[in-house]
XYZ file of C-alpha atoms in Angstrom:
423
model
C 78.104 -18.898 -25.054
C 77.070 -18.985 -21.385
C 76.292 -15.256 -21.450
C 73.204 -15.977 -23.596
C 71.244 -17.026 -20.500
C 71.884 -13.706 -18.800
C 71.032 -11.717 -21.914
C 67.777 -13.658 -22.423
C 66.734 -13.134 -18.794
C 67.524 -9.399 -18.852
C 65.720 -8.867 -22.168
C 62.626 -10.744 -20.974
C 62.630 -8.780 -17.735
C 62.900 -5.488 -19.655
C 59.959 -6.380 -21.924
C 57.737 -7.706 -19.145
C 58.504 -4.774 -16.817
C 57.374 -2.376 -19.536
C 54.210 -4.412 -20.235
C 53.444 -4.549 -16.491
C 53.044 -0.761 -16.543
C 50.901 -0.849 -19.683
C 48.611 -3.607 -18.333
C 48.252 -2.112 -14.857
C 44.716 -2.156 -13.453
C 43.344 -4.676 -15.956
C 41.651 -7.964 -15.145
C 43.901 -11.013 -14.846
C 42.946 -12.611 -18.220
C 43.481 -9.333 -20.090
C 46.733 -8.721 -18.185
C 48.064 -12.130 -19.269
C 46.824 -11.659 -22.844
C 48.682 -8.317 -23.225
C 51.896 -9.943 -21.960
C 51.544 -12.874 -24.355
C 50.918 -10.680 -27.390
C 53.695 -8.128 -26.858
C 56.258 -10.792 -25.951
C 55.258 -12.779 -29.052
C 55.640 -9.686 -31.223
C 59.054 -8.979 -29.691
C 60.387 -12.524 -30.156
C 59.074 -13.641 -33.556
C 58.429 -10.155 -34.974
C 55.383 -11.098 -36.992
C 51.708 -10.109 -36.949
C 50.585 -13.694 -37.657
C 48.894 -15.163 -34.588
C 50.553 -18.520 -35.338
C 54.016 -16.934 -35.035
C 53.044 -15.134 -31.830
C 51.697 -18.416 -30.418
C 54.930 -20.264 -31.284
C 56.946 -17.609 -29.462
C 55.141 -18.419 -26.201
C 56.582 -21.991 -26.155
C 53.584 -23.395 -24.279
C 52.896 -27.104 -23.822
C 49.322 -26.572 -25.044
C 48.545 -27.493 -28.642
C 49.416 -24.692 -31.033
C 45.897 -24.472 -32.481
C 44.461 -23.987 -28.981
C 46.893 -21.152 -28.241
C 45.987 -19.466 -31.552
C 42.270 -19.804 -30.785
C 42.813 -18.301 -27.335
C 44.700 -15.288 -28.711
C 42.118 -14.794 -31.466
C 39.232 -14.919 -28.977
C 40.962 -12.385 -26.719
C 41.569 -10.025 -29.639
C 37.883 -10.125 -30.512
C 36.589 -9.796 -26.943
C 38.848 -6.997 -25.645
C 36.487 -4.157 -24.765
C 36.875 -0.521 -25.818
C 37.124 0.405 -22.123
C 40.112 -1.895 -21.619
C 41.686 -0.607 -24.831
C 41.369 2.993 -23.615
C 42.933 2.078 -20.267
C 45.814 0.341 -22.053
C 46.405 3.499 -24.121
C 46.244 5.729 -21.033
C 48.757 3.498 -19.220
C 51.049 3.460 -22.263
C 51.003 7.241 -22.630
C 51.745 7.696 -18.927
C 54.663 5.260 -19.198
C 56.339 7.091 -22.093
C 55.582 10.634 -20.927
C 59.138 11.277 -19.688
C 60.549 10.576 -23.165
C 58.481 13.302 -24.846
C 60.118 16.761 -25.182
C 58.733 19.815 -23.387
C 57.693 21.266 -26.763
C 56.471 18.151 -28.618
C 56.716 17.842 -32.378
C 53.582 15.915 -33.390
C 53.693 14.287 -36.835
C 50.392 13.350 -38.509
C 49.996 10.915 -41.366
C 47.330 9.121 -43.377
C 48.387 5.755 -44.751
C 46.856 2.462 -45.814
C 47.195 -1.295 -45.591
C 46.540 -3.230 -48.775
C 44.732 -6.601 -48.671
C 45.077 -7.328 -52.365
C 43.520 -10.815 -52.364
C 41.030 -10.382 -49.512
C 37.298 -10.686 -50.164
C 35.532 -11.593 -46.888
C 36.974 -9.110 -44.384
C 34.687 -6.821 -42.394
C 33.930 -3.490 -44.144
C 36.673 -4.087 -46.700
C 37.396 -0.767 -48.398
C 39.176 0.360 -51.568
C 42.407 2.309 -51.018
C 45.089 3.967 -53.122
C 48.209 1.767 -52.974
C 50.986 4.336 -52.497
C 53.695 1.657 -52.669
C 52.568 0.414 -56.081
C 54.727 1.090 -59.151
C 51.611 2.028 -61.093
C 50.263 5.455 -60.169
C 46.636 5.508 -59.073
C 46.559 1.773 -58.294
C 43.343 1.073 -56.336
C 43.275 -2.102 -54.209
C 41.158 -3.617 -51.411
C 42.351 -2.563 -47.970
C 41.906 -0.174 -45.052
C 42.926 3.364 -44.151
C 45.125 4.168 -41.156
C 45.531 7.481 -39.368
C 48.488 7.885 -37.057
C 50.006 10.560 -34.851
C 53.492 10.357 -33.395
C 56.053 12.503 -31.605
C 59.846 12.356 -31.725
C 61.670 11.352 -28.549
C 63.648 13.744 -26.393
C 67.189 12.411 -26.844
C 67.460 10.518 -30.162
C 64.457 11.940 -32.120
C 62.971 8.494 -32.706
C 59.308 8.173 -33.853
C 57.004 7.393 -30.929
C 53.333 6.830 -31.808
C 50.632 8.183 -29.519
C 47.593 7.303 -31.633
C 46.815 4.814 -34.375
C 43.560 3.560 -35.848
C 42.581 1.269 -38.718
C 39.285 2.388 -40.267
C 37.075 1.930 -43.296
C 34.871 4.415 -45.110
C 32.222 1.665 -45.273
C 31.920 1.275 -41.498
C 28.745 2.333 -39.743
C 29.090 5.815 -38.268
C 31.950 6.867 -40.537
C 31.812 10.588 -41.438
C 34.976 11.506 -43.322
C 38.724 10.914 -43.384
C 39.276 14.458 -42.125
C 36.983 13.708 -39.176
C 39.115 10.650 -38.308
C 42.250 12.816 -38.308
C 40.555 15.413 -36.099
C 39.778 12.619 -33.625
C 43.488 11.739 -33.729
C 44.524 15.347 -33.037
C 42.030 15.774 -30.185
C 43.042 12.462 -28.601
C 46.702 13.501 -28.604
C 45.857 16.943 -27.208
C 43.853 15.334 -24.416
C 47.116 13.715 -23.331
C 49.600 16.490 -24.213
C 48.336 19.487 -22.258
C 51.221 21.744 -23.329
C 51.763 23.687 -26.549
C 52.614 21.419 -29.499
C 53.751 21.837 -33.081
C 51.676 19.726 -35.493
C 53.498 18.841 -38.721
C 51.381 17.696 -41.676
C 51.812 16.688 -45.304
C 49.869 17.918 -48.350
C 46.874 15.720 -47.506
C 46.130 18.090 -44.591
C 45.974 21.225 -46.721
C 42.230 21.538 -46.050
C 40.010 24.215 -44.510
C 38.772 21.878 -41.786
C 42.244 21.738 -40.207
C 42.861 25.482 -40.547
C 39.516 26.092 -38.846
C 40.513 23.802 -35.980
C 43.947 25.361 -35.373
C 43.025 29.019 -35.962
C 39.460 29.154 -34.618
C 38.425 26.140 -32.563
C 41.809 25.770 -30.852
C 42.318 29.568 -30.816
C 45.986 29.367 -31.813
C 47.017 27.408 -28.719
C 49.180 25.140 -30.876
C 51.535 25.714 -33.787
C 51.236 23.985 -37.147
C 53.411 23.428 -40.204
C 51.597 22.100 -43.270
C 52.919 21.465 -46.765
C 50.717 23.160 -49.349
C 49.394 21.844 -52.616
C 49.685 23.948 -55.770
C 45.935 24.640 -55.708
C 46.017 26.624 -52.446
C 44.963 30.287 -52.749
C 46.516 32.823 -50.358
C 46.258 36.554 -49.747
C 49.695 37.912 -50.697
C 50.188 41.686 -50.357
C 46.420 42.108 -50.151
C 45.717 40.227 -53.394
C 44.416 36.705 -53.954
C 47.178 34.625 -55.526
C 47.883 30.958 -56.201
C 50.717 29.777 -53.994
C 52.606 28.378 -57.003
C 52.618 31.856 -58.572
C 54.103 33.330 -55.399
C 56.766 30.606 -55.294
C 57.700 31.137 -58.953
C 58.296 34.872 -58.429
C 60.635 34.491 -55.461
C 64.143 33.133 -55.040
C 65.745 31.470 -52.051
C 68.011 33.964 -50.305
C 68.904 31.875 -47.237
C 71.316 28.996 -47.783
C 70.704 25.855 -45.777
C 72.530 22.519 -45.604
C 70.297 19.455 -45.358
C 71.601 16.093 -44.152
C 70.080 12.899 -45.540
C 71.137 9.242 -45.493
C 71.754 9.398 -49.249
C 74.061 12.391 -48.828
C 74.082 16.087 -48.043
C 72.068 18.593 -50.059
C 72.239 22.344 -50.273
C 68.898 24.123 -50.301
C 67.830 27.751 -50.534
C 64.971 29.094 -48.459
C 62.727 32.143 -48.661
C 59.812 33.310 -46.500
C 57.047 35.919 -46.657
C 53.894 36.981 -44.835
C 50.536 35.726 -46.145
C 46.960 35.164 -45.003
C 44.247 32.630 -45.706
C 41.153 34.198 -47.348
C 38.734 33.228 -44.546
C 40.951 34.173 -41.595
C 42.526 37.323 -40.201
C 45.556 35.572 -38.701
C 48.883 36.482 -40.277
C 50.807 33.377 -41.349
C 54.242 32.679 -42.807
C 54.869 30.995 -46.145
C 58.257 29.223 -46.251
C 59.582 28.231 -49.698
C 62.371 25.658 -50.050
C 64.276 25.403 -53.346
C 66.822 22.810 -54.404
C 65.707 19.628 -52.664
C 64.643 18.247 -56.041
C 64.344 19.336 -59.655
C 60.616 19.763 -59.170
C 58.799 22.835 -57.891
C 59.624 24.493 -54.603
C 58.434 22.881 -51.367
C 55.794 25.229 -49.905
C 55.217 25.258 -46.134
C 52.569 27.295 -44.301
C 52.945 27.923 -40.567
C 51.514 30.099 -37.811
C 54.872 30.134 -36.012
C 56.529 33.513 -35.665
C 59.465 33.765 -38.074
C 61.830 36.658 -37.337
C 65.194 35.631 -38.766
C 66.929 32.847 -40.683
C 67.280 30.745 -37.531
C 63.489 30.553 -37.265
C 63.233 29.683 -40.978
C 65.757 26.854 -40.555
C 63.789 25.541 -37.584
C 60.522 25.412 -39.564
C 62.147 23.486 -42.433
C 63.984 21.038 -40.148
C 60.816 20.345 -38.174
C 58.990 19.492 -41.362
C 61.835 17.219 -42.497
C 61.489 15.318 -39.189
C 57.909 14.488 -40.222
C 59.394 11.898 -42.574
C 60.279 9.888 -39.470
C 56.634 8.846 -39.112
C 56.657 7.494 -42.677
C 59.858 5.571 -41.956
C 58.284 4.178 -38.785
C 55.203 3.022 -40.685
C 57.349 1.433 -43.400
C 59.241 -0.366 -40.617
C 55.945 -1.709 -39.254
C 54.935 -3.034 -42.677
C 58.238 -4.560 -43.804
C 59.690 -5.897 -40.545
C 56.489 -7.138 -38.875
C 54.356 -8.002 -41.914
C 51.585 -5.695 -40.722
C 49.696 -5.901 -44.021
C 49.793 -9.711 -43.859
C 47.864 -10.059 -40.588
C 45.161 -12.714 -40.907
C 42.205 -11.228 -39.041
C 38.644 -10.790 -40.304
C 37.175 -8.277 -37.855
C 38.079 -4.595 -37.854
C 38.042 -4.480 -34.046
C 40.602 -7.303 -33.843
C 42.806 -5.486 -36.367
C 42.690 -2.351 -34.221
C 43.602 -4.255 -31.059
C 46.576 -5.884 -32.791
C 47.556 -2.524 -34.297
C 47.483 -0.909 -30.847
C 49.576 -3.676 -29.262
C 52.112 -3.440 -32.082
C 52.251 0.332 -31.536
C 52.992 -0.285 -27.843
C 55.773 -2.740 -28.705
C 57.320 -0.258 -31.157
C 56.927 2.440 -28.510
C 59.037 0.297 -26.184
C 61.696 0.069 -28.900
C 61.654 3.890 -29.169
C 62.092 4.162 -25.409
C 65.076 1.783 -25.560
C 66.534 3.776 -28.465
C 66.344 6.946 -26.412
C 68.636 5.260 -23.833
C 71.052 3.845 -26.403
C 74.098 5.487 -24.833
C 72.945 5.211 -21.228
C 71.753 1.663 -20.551
C 73.998 -1.407 -20.730
C 71.226 -3.743 -21.920
C 70.497 -1.476 -24.913
C 74.204 -1.456 -25.818
C 74.182 -5.275 -25.697
C 71.067 -5.422 -27.897
C 72.642 -3.115 -30.502
C 75.852 -5.179 -30.509
C 73.927 -8.421 -30.967
C 72.101 -6.982 -33.999
C 75.373 -7.318 -35.992
C 74.360 -4.383 -38.140
C 76.672 -3.428 -40.994
C 75.510 0.197 -41.028
C 76.956 2.387 -38.327
C 74.715 5.453 -38.827
C 72.303 6.106 -35.983
C 69.534 8.065 -37.725
C 66.956 5.378 -36.880
C 67.678 2.795 -34.173
C 64.518 0.766 -34.828
C 66.159 -1.781 -37.107
C 69.164 -2.463 -34.878
C 67.178 -2.860 -31.656
C 64.539 -5.019 -33.344
C 67.228 -7.344 -34.782
C 69.137 -7.426 -31.489
C 66.044 -8.474 -29.490
C 65.336 -11.239 -32.018
C 68.934 -12.517 -31.858
C 68.799 -12.668 -28.059
C 65.332 -14.198 -27.620
C 65.848 -16.917 -30.227
C 67.995 -18.719 -27.630
C 65.081 -18.766 -25.165
C 63.774 -22.311 -24.634
C 60.836 -21.283 -22.453
C 58.075 -18.726 -22.732
C 57.092 -16.166 -20.126
C 54.806 -18.255 -17.917
C 57.499 -18.673 -15.284
C 58.056 -14.900 -15.214
C 54.398 -14.058 -14.599
C 53.172 -13.151 -11.145
C 51.175 -16.118 -9.808
C 48.283 -15.514 -7.431
C 48.369 -17.372 -4.113
C 45.538 -19.913 -4.009
C 44.986 -19.781 -0.272
C 44.131 -22.660 2.011
C 42.611 -25.845 0.547
C 38.935 -25.749 1.640
C 37.496 -29.119 0.624
C 36.361 -31.340 3.485
C 38.435 -34.438 4.140
C 37.340 -37.608 5.864
C 39.575 -38.434 8.784
C 40.463 -42.132 9.173
């Protein structure tokens, strides 16, 4: 097993080289803190500070390392956090397609037994068996793109927030901040893909008026939405019930292939003059048709297929968030302050972004091939590489007997300046 040493060294070098770019321009303590956190997340794959501290393999007492990490989480300034995000986005820019597909999502983290956390909110637990289960927790808004080669989810924005925080306006306002932050980075035309929670006038106003149609959008409609169809005000469910899918389309899912039928028609929103396209998808389930509204120009069945497939790719962001919760115990993080939660959330996003970058080179880079082989995965499908690469990194780094201190760049101390008495 002599090859383990080489694999450990190459994996550490890959992680630290990526973090070097993210931490560029920061002060030395912050630079070291970012390295410690992301390496700890990569090795022990847990959001507990105790697990991250153990991964560093330092000679210092464990409690002292935990206290140091906790203090750094709390003291990291918003300015440093913005610079970290700017560095991260610049690092991953080459892996984003020329016409980015931006997926937006609202989710939550549940802190079922918490009582003393800062601005603890009440959220709808979507993972609960009971419908409408309200539990203590926080809201999360997230925006991600899919990578150029392998269509892996790559987050560009994430924020944990509470409706009880000072200065909070609305959940829609938080999502608008997410959209504007992503557009500040992505200067080119994007396609924003949104679920039913974004079927609101505030988003239509942004895309059709404030943004002046500079970006495309695809949003799934709720049954309550009213549209202008053939000059008359109609409920979208009524329009869907009167039409039939004329375009056959094969959909490919992990559970198996499905055959769907698609229809499309021209509609308008009551407050706007812009002509939009309503795409109706039948056959994905026994429920009502899936109703998609878009400002993209649809001329033939190829365009219709593209709209539906782009919306289906939005489910990648949900899979990525489920991966964050189940594989890294994101909901189980033991932090009291909302700012500390956001710093940890951002660093975890950067680590998962690195995994997406590695996944995009899965057939090009030897180290990534080694990582996938070491994961010993039983499933051979490659729809989402997150799980294989995460397991492969863990299998390699568990043989590491030292932390990353010896890999860090050490500053030269210069000449010893204390006076000495000559005898």
